[in-house]
XYZ file of C-alpha atoms in Angstrom:
675
model
C 30.249 15.806 -171.549
C 31.030 12.336 -170.420
C 29.478 9.809 -172.009
C 25.397 9.336 -171.582
C 24.576 5.623 -172.303
C 21.102 4.407 -170.038
C 21.485 0.278 -169.754
C 17.618 -0.260 -169.198
C 18.154 -3.702 -167.829
C 16.421 -5.566 -164.952
C 18.031 -9.283 -164.036
C 17.247 -12.188 -162.412
C 18.704 -13.006 -159.023
C 20.168 -16.377 -161.054
C 21.270 -17.695 -164.402
C 19.902 -20.265 -165.784
C 22.387 -21.970 -168.224
C 20.710 -25.808 -169.045
C 21.766 -26.659 -172.381
C 19.310 -26.125 -175.108
C 19.123 -26.427 -178.345
C 19.764 -25.926 -181.284
C 22.399 -23.809 -181.223
C 23.261 -21.877 -184.232
C 26.929 -21.324 -186.272
C 27.172 -17.548 -187.623
C 26.446 -18.000 -191.899
C 29.298 -15.807 -193.781
C 27.613 -13.017 -194.936
C 25.627 -13.787 -198.251
C 25.734 -17.836 -197.616
C 22.046 -17.995 -197.208
C 21.283 -22.172 -197.154
C 17.846 -23.160 -199.713
C 16.106 -25.179 -196.842
C 15.708 -21.226 -195.489
C 14.598 -19.393 -198.544
C 11.656 -22.375 -198.875
C 10.968 -21.731 -194.579
C 7.040 -20.994 -194.713
C 6.872 -20.062 -191.471
C 7.885 -20.887 -187.993
C 8.409 -23.815 -186.884
C 7.884 -22.348 -182.421
C 5.182 -19.876 -183.999
C 3.297 -20.628 -186.535
C 1.184 -17.350 -186.426
C 4.489 -15.362 -186.924
C 4.427 -12.945 -189.866
C 8.502 -12.722 -189.714
C 11.286 -14.073 -188.411
C 15.065 -13.715 -186.653
C 16.731 -16.624 -188.250
C 20.071 -15.787 -186.073
C 21.661 -12.037 -184.717
C 25.201 -12.429 -183.746
C 27.008 -9.665 -181.719
C 30.947 -9.849 -181.357
C 32.389 -6.940 -178.451
C 35.776 -6.375 -178.446
C 37.964 -3.957 -177.072
C 40.857 -1.233 -179.667
C 43.989 -2.835 -179.008
C 44.828 0.597 -177.403
C 41.938 -0.638 -174.513
C 40.102 3.018 -175.550
C 37.671 2.347 -177.138
C 34.884 -0.778 -177.908
C 33.455 -2.304 -181.595
C 30.388 -4.114 -181.364
C 29.896 -6.227 -184.887
C 26.723 -7.158 -185.374
C 24.679 -9.758 -188.281
C 20.986 -10.175 -188.865
C 18.859 -11.955 -191.248
C 15.416 -11.984 -191.316
C 12.948 -14.446 -192.840
C 9.323 -12.074 -193.768
C 6.725 -14.765 -193.907
C 4.083 -12.595 -195.297
C 2.763 -9.072 -196.567
C 1.679 -8.280 -192.199
C 5.943 -8.544 -191.953
C 7.714 -6.745 -194.936
C 7.811 -3.909 -191.610
C 10.732 -5.196 -191.069
C 12.535 -5.080 -193.508
C 12.028 -0.876 -192.166
C 15.774 -0.761 -190.572
C 16.383 1.943 -187.669
C 18.897 1.774 -185.535
C 20.030 3.884 -183.393
C 24.099 6.027 -181.629
C 24.286 8.459 -179.203
C 26.380 10.729 -181.854
C 26.701 13.531 -178.807
C 30.232 14.876 -179.055
C 30.887 11.972 -181.596
C 31.310 8.935 -178.464
C 29.539 6.734 -180.763
C 28.642 5.817 -184.477
C 28.083 2.982 -187.172
C 29.524 2.102 -190.048
C 30.924 -0.548 -192.467
C 26.687 -0.958 -193.338
C 25.855 -3.906 -195.552
C 22.514 -6.055 -196.537
C 20.656 -7.225 -199.198
C 17.921 -9.447 -199.886
C 17.928 -12.268 -201.051
C 14.037 -14.675 -202.778
C 13.524 -17.778 -204.494
C 13.697 -16.975 -208.326
C 13.279 -20.309 -210.154
C 14.889 -22.193 -208.105
C 17.893 -20.161 -207.211
C 18.457 -16.890 -204.842
C 18.733 -13.459 -206.408
C 19.918 -11.542 -204.699
C 19.385 -7.017 -204.638
C 21.877 -5.625 -202.697
C 21.206 -2.045 -201.135
C 22.353 0.978 -202.541
C 24.085 3.176 -199.799
C 22.041 6.632 -201.004
C 19.487 5.024 -199.680
C 20.771 5.210 -195.527
C 20.830 8.061 -194.276
C 21.735 9.603 -190.416
C 18.769 12.176 -189.006
C 19.759 13.977 -185.044
C 17.117 12.719 -182.929
C 17.985 14.865 -180.496
C 20.718 16.951 -179.205
C 22.627 13.781 -178.031
C 21.604 10.597 -180.247
C 21.242 10.517 -184.279
C 19.814 7.500 -185.798
C 20.658 5.609 -188.842
C 17.220 4.238 -191.467
C 17.638 1.980 -194.882
C 14.851 0.470 -196.447
C 15.668 -2.832 -197.404
C 15.133 -3.602 -201.114
C 12.912 -5.670 -202.239
C 11.314 -7.964 -200.400
C 8.303 -9.326 -200.332
C 6.886 -12.526 -198.961
C 9.642 -15.094 -198.905
C 11.581 -12.619 -199.241
C 15.355 -13.319 -196.355
C 16.996 -9.628 -195.323
C 20.056 -10.024 -194.234
C 22.469 -7.200 -193.026
C 25.540 -6.563 -190.986
C 27.040 -3.258 -189.358
C 29.841 -2.126 -187.416
C 29.089 0.080 -184.061
C 31.613 1.521 -182.543
C 32.920 3.536 -179.480
C 35.138 6.135 -177.492
C 35.395 5.196 -174.325
C 35.813 1.882 -172.494
C 33.546 1.682 -169.491
C 29.977 0.752 -170.552
C 29.549 -1.616 -172.177
C 25.362 -1.236 -174.155
C 22.745 -3.366 -173.920
C 22.286 -6.701 -175.326
C 18.550 -8.118 -175.912
C 17.999 -11.868 -177.531
C 14.425 -11.588 -177.163
C 11.757 -9.207 -180.536
C 8.564 -8.004 -180.834
C 8.531 -10.871 -183.817
C 10.504 -14.663 -182.333
C 13.673 -15.255 -182.550
C 15.299 -19.003 -183.610
C 19.347 -18.010 -182.437
C 20.632 -14.688 -180.540
C 24.124 -14.681 -179.590
C 26.611 -12.311 -178.143
C 30.162 -13.110 -177.770
C 32.772 -10.515 -175.015
C 35.966 -10.562 -175.698
C 36.778 -8.375 -172.479
C 40.534 -7.339 -170.746
C 40.975 -8.588 -167.365
C 41.955 -4.841 -166.814
C 38.125 -3.665 -166.699
C 35.507 -6.378 -164.728
C 31.946 -5.865 -166.022
C 29.492 -7.697 -164.117
C 26.387 -9.863 -165.803
C 23.599 -9.852 -165.491
C 20.603 -11.601 -166.191
C 17.129 -10.576 -167.122
C 16.159 -14.716 -168.670
C 12.908 -17.186 -167.820
C 14.458 -19.959 -169.813
C 17.780 -21.225 -170.043
C 20.459 -20.395 -172.216
C 21.181 -22.677 -175.325
C 24.778 -21.607 -175.348
C 27.641 -20.967 -172.200
C 31.146 -21.200 -172.942
C 34.168 -19.160 -171.715
C 37.663 -18.937 -172.045
C 40.507 -16.711 -171.536
C 43.810 -15.826 -174.140
C 46.906 -13.942 -173.216
C 47.102 -10.507 -174.735
C 49.695 -7.522 -175.178
C 49.540 -3.935 -175.231
C 52.516 -2.391 -176.930
C 52.998 1.762 -175.747
C 54.942 3.708 -177.769
C 56.280 6.654 -176.696
C 58.284 9.614 -177.582
C 60.899 11.837 -175.899
C 62.171 15.364 -177.390
C 65.221 16.985 -176.164
C 66.013 20.113 -177.312
C 70.213 21.618 -177.121
C 71.802 25.009 -178.508
C 73.305 22.370 -181.238
C 69.043 22.041 -182.339
C 66.086 18.646 -180.973
C 66.577 15.617 -181.296
C 63.270 12.897 -180.718
C 63.901 9.166 -179.537
C 61.378 6.440 -179.858
C 60.472 3.265 -177.028
C 58.219 0.565 -176.644
C 57.308 -1.173 -174.247
C 54.815 -3.799 -173.982
C 52.468 -5.310 -170.450
C 50.882 -8.532 -170.578
C 46.797 -9.099 -169.849
C 44.344 -11.372 -170.526
C 41.213 -11.050 -172.174
C 38.095 -12.952 -171.256
C 36.612 -13.898 -173.630
C 32.064 -15.187 -173.009
C 29.214 -16.145 -175.206
C 26.077 -16.042 -174.493
C 23.741 -17.631 -177.157
C 19.707 -17.886 -176.318
C 17.364 -19.853 -179.003
C 13.580 -20.472 -179.807
C 12.640 -17.347 -178.043
C 8.816 -16.264 -178.580
C 7.596 -12.697 -179.876
C 7.251 -9.962 -177.304
C 4.438 -8.202 -178.044
C 2.978 -5.441 -177.107
C -0.048 -7.174 -174.587
C -2.685 -5.477 -172.574
C -1.831 -4.408 -169.001
C 1.914 -4.578 -169.783
C 4.464 -2.847 -167.898
C 6.525 -2.142 -170.467
C 8.595 -3.535 -173.136
C 12.304 -3.037 -171.261
C 10.982 -5.306 -168.509
C 9.722 -8.287 -170.038
C 12.058 -8.307 -173.511
C 15.341 -11.312 -171.966
C 18.027 -10.226 -172.352
C 21.875 -9.062 -170.896
C 23.734 -6.206 -169.271
C 27.361 -5.500 -168.649
C 27.603 -3.208 -165.675
C 31.275 -1.781 -164.437
C 31.888 -2.824 -161.304
C 35.795 -1.310 -160.577
C 39.321 -1.646 -163.284
C 42.882 -2.813 -162.329
C 45.339 -0.896 -164.503
C 47.956 -2.686 -165.617
C 50.991 -2.150 -162.711
C 47.759 -0.112 -160.517
C 45.867 -0.825 -157.835
C 42.326 -1.934 -158.558
C 39.606 0.925 -158.454
C 36.504 0.088 -157.339
C 33.443 2.355 -158.970
C 29.094 1.281 -158.846
C 29.236 -1.204 -156.290
C 26.912 0.040 -153.304
C 24.080 2.671 -153.234
C 26.787 4.629 -151.426
C 29.585 5.053 -153.990
C 26.640 5.248 -157.161
C 25.108 8.653 -154.779
C 28.204 9.700 -154.897
C 29.242 10.162 -158.458
C 26.097 11.715 -158.196
C 26.888 14.520 -156.266
C 29.935 15.501 -157.539
C 28.871 15.550 -160.972
C 28.876 18.253 -162.837
C 25.648 16.866 -164.623
C 23.632 16.782 -161.380
C 24.962 17.820 -157.919
C 26.752 21.389 -159.489
C 23.144 22.069 -160.481
C 20.692 22.401 -157.312
C 21.873 25.408 -155.898
C 21.836 27.600 -158.936
C 20.388 31.507 -159.677
C 17.725 31.935 -160.684
C 16.219 35.376 -162.204
C 11.953 36.015 -160.353
C 13.500 33.738 -157.197
C 12.445 36.456 -154.696
C 8.789 37.280 -156.159
C 8.714 33.832 -156.372
C 10.279 33.178 -152.682
C 8.499 35.708 -150.772
C 4.486 35.010 -152.661
C 5.086 31.474 -150.572
C 6.790 32.348 -147.617
C 3.085 34.474 -146.842
C 1.126 31.156 -146.829
C 0.381 29.458 -143.380
C 1.016 25.578 -144.572
C 4.311 24.294 -145.366
C 1.700 21.835 -147.739
C 0.160 25.395 -148.994
C 3.735 25.963 -149.322
C 4.646 23.078 -150.948
C 1.405 23.281 -153.548
C 2.510 26.590 -154.296
C 6.164 26.268 -155.479
C 4.926 23.446 -157.195
C 2.257 25.153 -159.366
C 3.776 27.286 -160.392
C 7.294 25.753 -161.612
C 4.958 23.269 -163.087
C 2.754 25.776 -165.153
C 5.923 27.745 -166.311
C 7.841 25.282 -167.131
C 7.732 23.531 -171.057
C 8.949 19.965 -171.054
C 10.988 18.645 -174.524
C 10.612 15.077 -173.923
C 13.622 13.908 -173.246
C 13.927 11.817 -169.903
C 17.941 12.026 -168.814
C 18.703 12.026 -165.124
C 21.469 14.178 -165.782
C 20.889 17.748 -166.487
C 21.573 18.885 -170.691
C 21.668 22.641 -170.131
C 21.726 23.568 -167.007
C 19.026 24.384 -164.516
C 19.805 28.563 -164.927
C 19.597 27.951 -168.998
C 16.078 25.747 -168.041
C 14.714 28.406 -166.265
C 15.223 31.550 -168.207
C 13.878 29.444 -171.235
C 11.121 28.560 -169.550
C 12.305 24.787 -171.827
C 14.546 22.237 -170.197
C 14.216 18.278 -169.820
C 12.812 16.191 -167.337
C 16.339 16.302 -164.679
C 16.369 20.594 -164.756
C 12.627 21.175 -164.719
C 12.616 18.773 -161.146
C 16.078 20.381 -160.265
C 14.659 23.468 -160.809
C 11.025 22.586 -158.142
C 14.270 21.818 -155.560
C 16.064 24.814 -155.326
C 12.908 26.740 -154.289
C 11.524 24.920 -152.429
C 15.530 24.179 -150.726
C 14.780 27.994 -150.683
C 12.257 28.022 -148.916
C 13.720 26.431 -146.103
C 11.675 23.039 -146.639
C 13.415 19.647 -146.227
C 13.180 18.157 -149.644
C 15.954 16.118 -151.517
C 16.689 14.718 -154.990
C 15.943 11.188 -156.093
C 16.635 9.670 -159.368
C 13.638 7.755 -160.428
C 13.400 5.100 -163.498
C 9.817 5.438 -165.160
C 7.034 2.410 -166.721
C 8.583 2.667 -169.823
C 12.408 2.772 -169.182
C 12.201 0.013 -166.611
C 11.833 -1.395 -163.048
C 15.520 -0.646 -161.813
C 16.800 -3.532 -160.148
C 18.172 -2.868 -156.254
C 20.694 -5.535 -156.885
C 22.147 -3.954 -159.301
C 24.209 -0.419 -158.211
C 24.042 1.549 -161.962
C 23.191 5.000 -162.229
C 22.348 4.472 -165.330
C 19.261 2.313 -164.114
C 17.710 5.648 -164.441
C 15.997 7.965 -166.807
C 14.244 10.561 -164.621
C 14.909 13.059 -161.620
C 12.503 14.257 -159.555
C 12.002 15.653 -155.633
C 11.166 13.845 -152.395
C 10.068 15.074 -149.707
C 9.553 13.152 -146.519
C 6.195 14.378 -144.594
C 6.048 12.811 -141.030
C 7.337 8.929 -140.057
C 3.635 7.811 -142.378
C 3.340 10.257 -145.157
C 5.949 11.549 -148.025
C 5.542 13.251 -151.629
C 7.560 12.917 -154.556
C 7.148 15.278 -156.548
C 7.791 16.042 -160.457
C 7.103 19.296 -162.381
C 7.284 17.683 -165.663
C 4.018 16.418 -166.295
C 1.001 19.454 -166.568
C -1.878 17.045 -164.910
C 0.264 15.598 -162.204
C -0.115 16.894 -158.160
C 2.038 17.852 -155.468
C 1.008 15.237 -153.188
C 0.704 11.921 -155.024
C 3.485 9.978 -156.807
C 3.192 10.039 -160.856
C 1.808 6.644 -161.676
C 4.839 6.007 -164.225
C 6.922 5.306 -161.129
C 4.739 4.132 -158.821
C 6.111 0.505 -157.344
C 9.838 0.367 -158.359
C 12.454 2.871 -155.805
C 14.979 5.780 -156.064
C 17.569 6.543 -155.201
C 17.407 10.249 -152.526
C 20.935 12.092 -151.997
C 21.296 14.519 -149.066
C 24.629 15.956 -150.179
C 24.903 18.651 -147.502
C 24.508 15.266 -145.326
C 26.467 13.322 -147.829
C 23.144 10.537 -147.300
C 22.759 8.459 -150.043
C 19.256 6.058 -149.700
C 16.504 4.116 -152.110
C 13.823 4.608 -151.411
C 10.441 2.519 -152.341
C 8.126 4.735 -154.633
C 4.355 3.161 -153.639
C 0.787 3.886 -153.518
C -1.068 2.335 -151.202
C -4.648 3.145 -150.577
C -6.566 1.767 -153.700
C -7.814 4.482 -156.877
C -11.647 4.353 -156.488
C -14.321 5.322 -158.880
C -18.117 5.372 -158.513
C -20.466 5.080 -161.896
C -24.140 5.079 -160.672
C -26.842 4.952 -163.330
C -30.381 5.989 -162.927
C -32.618 4.744 -166.269
C -36.350 3.612 -167.565
C -36.682 1.152 -169.950
C -38.804 2.005 -172.237
C -41.559 -0.234 -174.101
C -40.016 -0.317 -178.120
C -35.952 -1.709 -176.064
C -34.805 1.590 -175.181
C -33.286 3.158 -172.450
C -34.036 6.811 -171.397
C -31.511 8.078 -168.263
C -28.556 9.700 -165.877
C -25.258 8.635 -164.889
C -22.762 9.872 -163.317
C -19.379 8.635 -163.129
C -16.928 9.822 -159.785
C -13.145 9.067 -160.657
C -10.210 9.562 -158.406
C -6.664 10.157 -158.025
C -4.714 8.743 -161.116
C -8.643 7.639 -163.273
C -9.272 11.628 -163.307
C -6.039 13.081 -163.915
C -5.872 10.848 -167.043
C -10.506 11.814 -167.658
C -9.161 15.090 -167.273
C -6.217 14.656 -169.178
C -8.005 12.207 -172.156
C -10.876 16.186 -172.471
C -8.122 18.482 -172.405
C -5.898 16.700 -175.238
C -8.713 15.347 -177.317
C -11.409 17.458 -176.951
C -14.859 17.027 -176.653
C -16.237 14.462 -179.461
C -13.462 11.752 -179.305
C -13.463 11.753 -175.226
C -17.714 10.612 -176.133
C -16.823 8.591 -177.990
C -14.338 6.989 -176.084
C -16.829 6.634 -172.855
C -19.499 5.497 -175.537
C -16.830 2.320 -176.076
C -17.130 1.712 -179.723
C -21.797 0.718 -178.328
C -22.625 3.063 -181.586
C -26.470 2.272 -180.274
C -25.423 4.518 -177.215
C -25.912 7.597 -177.576
C -24.675 11.027 -175.168
C -27.141 13.635 -175.679
C -24.882 16.198 -173.346
C -22.112 16.243 -170.293
C -20.869 17.958 -167.642
C -18.597 18.073 -164.917
C -17.593 19.022 -161.584
C -14.317 19.867 -160.248
C -12.088 19.494 -163.417
C -9.622 22.137 -162.591
C -9.875 21.535 -158.342
C -6.440 18.842 -157.840
C -7.907 17.715 -154.612
C -12.049 16.849 -155.897
C -13.555 14.295 -157.707
C -13.741 14.731 -161.576
C -17.847 14.197 -161.925
C -19.273 12.994 -164.677
C -23.234 14.013 -165.278
C -24.199 12.270 -168.032
C -27.629 12.009 -170.121
C -28.187 8.969 -173.032
C -30.093 7.197 -174.174
C -29.763 3.705 -175.576
C -31.181 1.244 -178.399
C -31.444 -2.317 -176.844
C -30.564 -5.284 -179.436
C -32.017 -7.872 -179.556
C -35.668 -6.764 -178.742
C -38.213 -8.569 -179.914
C -42.476 -8.028 -179.885
C -42.161 -10.389 -176.477
C -38.491 -9.721 -175.116
C -36.535 -7.292 -173.791
C -32.540 -8.301 -173.406
C -30.339 -5.483 -171.159
C -26.577 -5.622 -170.558
C -26.452 -3.195 -167.971
C -22.787 -3.027 -168.205
C -21.931 1.069 -169.547
C -20.043 3.871 -168.726
C -17.135 1.326 -166.958
C -13.833 0.436 -169.255
C -15.045 -3.191 -168.546
C -16.588 -4.000 -172.074
C -13.594 -5.601 -173.385
C -11.319 -9.215 -171.139
C -8.284 -7.809 -171.836
C -6.608 -12.020 -170.835
C -7.952 -13.350 -173.652
C -4.736 -15.465 -175.320
C -4.617 -18.496 -173.656
C -0.448 -17.921 -172.765
C 1.543 -14.219 -172.082
C 4.750 -13.726 -173.083
C 4.985 -10.619 -170.284
C 3.337 -10.168 -167.007
C 0.631 -9.056 -165.408
C 0.913 -5.177 -164.476
C -2.695 -3.059 -163.246
C -0.188 -0.058 -162.311
C -1.509 0.677 -158.844
C -4.602 -1.261 -156.658
C -8.183 -0.043 -157.827
C -11.683 0.168 -156.708
C -14.841 -0.554 -159.017
C -18.067 0.603 -158.016
C -21.431 0.182 -161.124
C -24.291 0.959 -159.520
C -27.813 1.617 -161.697
C -31.736 1.857 -160.249
C -33.561 0.255 -163.495
C -36.821 0.838 -163.649
C -38.940 -1.627 -165.728
C -41.319 -1.340 -168.696
C -45.261 -1.139 -168.247
C -46.045 -4.307 -169.560
C -43.167 -6.395 -168.909
C -41.948 -7.961 -166.325
C -38.584 -10.037 -165.307
C -37.861 -13.079 -167.438
C -33.886 -13.617 -166.257
C -32.590 -12.294 -163.731
C -28.541 -13.036 -163.371
C -26.944 -15.055 -159.747
C -25.763 -13.307 -157.079
C -21.542 -13.917 -157.382
C -18.638 -13.881 -155.232
C -15.732 -14.167 -156.747
C -12.439 -14.000 -155.619
C -8.683 -15.592 -156.337
C -6.916 -17.918 -154.062
C -4.342 -15.498 -153.341
C -7.186 -13.527 -152.008
C -5.544 -10.512 -154.297
C -9.423 -9.748 -156.518
C -12.432 -9.924 -155.521
C -14.900 -9.658 -157.770
C -18.874 -9.230 -156.462
C -22.422 -8.671 -157.971
C -26.065 -7.838 -156.765
C -28.911 -8.655 -158.979
C -31.989 -7.734 -157.474
C -36.199 -6.520 -158.833
C -37.527 -3.903 -156.427
C -40.973 -1.644 -156.416
C -40.603 -2.180 -160.036
C -37.242 -1.770 -160.749
C -33.952 -3.959 -161.247
C -30.902 -2.651 -158.661
C -27.877 -3.876 -159.495
C -24.584 -3.671 -157.663
C -21.088 -4.485 -158.698
C -18.042 -4.522 -157.049
C -14.405 -5.091 -158.591
C -11.566 -5.052 -155.781
C -8.377 -5.014 -157.453
C -5.903 -5.674 -153.885
C -2.566 -6.563 -155.816
C -0.748 -4.147 -158.114
C 1.242 -6.945 -160.487
C 1.373 -10.797 -160.785
C 4.375 -12.316 -162.952
C 3.881 -14.613 -166.214
C 3.131 -17.428 -164.080
C 0.290 -15.816 -162.845
C -1.208 -15.654 -165.905
C -3.262 -19.028 -165.752
C -5.076 -17.615 -162.615
C -5.553 -14.264 -164.214
C -7.622 -15.288 -167.015
C -9.374 -17.677 -165.360
C -10.461 -15.315 -163.179
C -11.488 -13.447 -165.880
C -13.553 -15.265 -168.411
C -15.100 -16.163 -165.607
C -15.883 -12.418 -164.712
C -16.512 -10.679 -168.180
C -19.073 -13.299 -168.578
C -21.022 -11.671 -165.567
C -20.346 -8.328 -166.275
C -21.978 -8.605 -169.688
C -24.440 -10.962 -168.881
C -28.032 -10.168 -169.488
C -31.467 -9.486 -168.450
C -34.265 -10.422 -169.561
C -37.753 -9.353 -169.780
C -41.033 -10.508 -170.671
C -44.012 -9.012 -172.199
C -46.402 -10.111 -169.624
C -50.148 -11.368 -170.921
């Protein structure tokens, strides 16, 4: 199998090159500054548990230009015990067919003891290599003698037995990075298009060219009646190395924030995509400089295009049953459910097949592309207009439409254009996916659709224009002793429905009730009943009996928070700053309605006011109506999120809006005992 390395990058249209400081030189391995050993905190992120002091990478080609080597040197400072996990090192590589390898590991821990550096070297026996799956392996080791104040340092060499792909380089990590630099030396035989995904200026960017010579040795063997004679000839070819240096400084830690799309979407990084080659003495060859060329390569691939029309067992039986159904929608639903229920996803996400569709169907197990190409085959066998399409999942990162590279994608699905206004995107890997709704982790991206017969290759935007609704209805009675008895009904649609069903079936009822209580130990659920759990096309209805002890109640006052049975208890945007985007995934509409009967002998002392708040761009709307009527308090909240994603620059507005909204959601009704 050819090299299958996923370069998971989202690229900016412009490259920032304004200089910033500091720019660090790489220190020799083992040479440690006393000032670094005495360092007690990160200068630009003072609450950090650890900090990358520097990370250098050097990429170069072998003398025969047939392989690539990257040498990495990294040094980390541990500030406290919470930073000790940084000493557990994991280095993954593509191990199938021994295409990649990691060698030459050197590692040591340096501590300051009695004012002098004390070095503890890693025992080579502590280094282990483990297969993660059939394609990927991982080198792991734990640094020795690590404690607060330690510096850990390691070097290694990554080698690839190919020359047409360069791995991505991430400047940013989950701890702050003082300085990070990548040096590349690429022969001008290859043109790799650099793509930067950064939100601050490069600290260093330099280019240079140096002349190189490629020596090619050939052997000639001549056989005659008198025996065999050999002759060796050498030829030299001139070419240039294009050298480039990319450095970034003082990068804050990238944490897994609430409503963050993915680490891959937000990390500051560099990708280098092969666009063309110009062999010595040959002609330019263009590769993936257009989506049409990418799609054509996909169709020609033995691991994709040649897997579209297999002969599968039981094919006639499934097609025969589908043929009896009247509508196209019924046929699609039936075939989708048959494949989804029959196949077990092995957890592997690739845009290509591994064992092939025929073998996957026989084993009833396969990777995501094998399962969905089987689905495609059954749909086409039943004369349904369907097309295979490669996509990128949320964890893999959003693909960039300007970066014409197949390696942005990590899964294949099936695209069905129903009519000019409606289309389906089918993914049979998820047991809770449905045929007529795109999976949530593919939304707000695009896929590359291929039509093999017509040789058409188009990008298709993946969106859900209709908001996902969740409705909460509460009917309760407030008791004089500061308790509430009542019922609640939660109606979930679309992705919220699928998430609730998956959570209940995976975790069980006890843990699901804990989830509904949302950390409130005063809330007791005595019964729960589900309607439509097995009917994908209908909302999931949860009918709940509950009682609640109201905190803060005394002899004269009862305090009631009406924000019950919602996921809106705790503000997810408390931090003043943020390093990642805000990604809600899809448009959302929450409706919370309650009727709370007042206890005898009490009257309303304080009632929250009617409120309506709207973001300046109208992307989020919050409304609250609370009124007293006929011995009850009526409550109505509406939260309408009309935009699925926000960039980092919009966070201050989101932060302020959510602060006010959550204060209002949790504002209490105050009841006072009457005379």
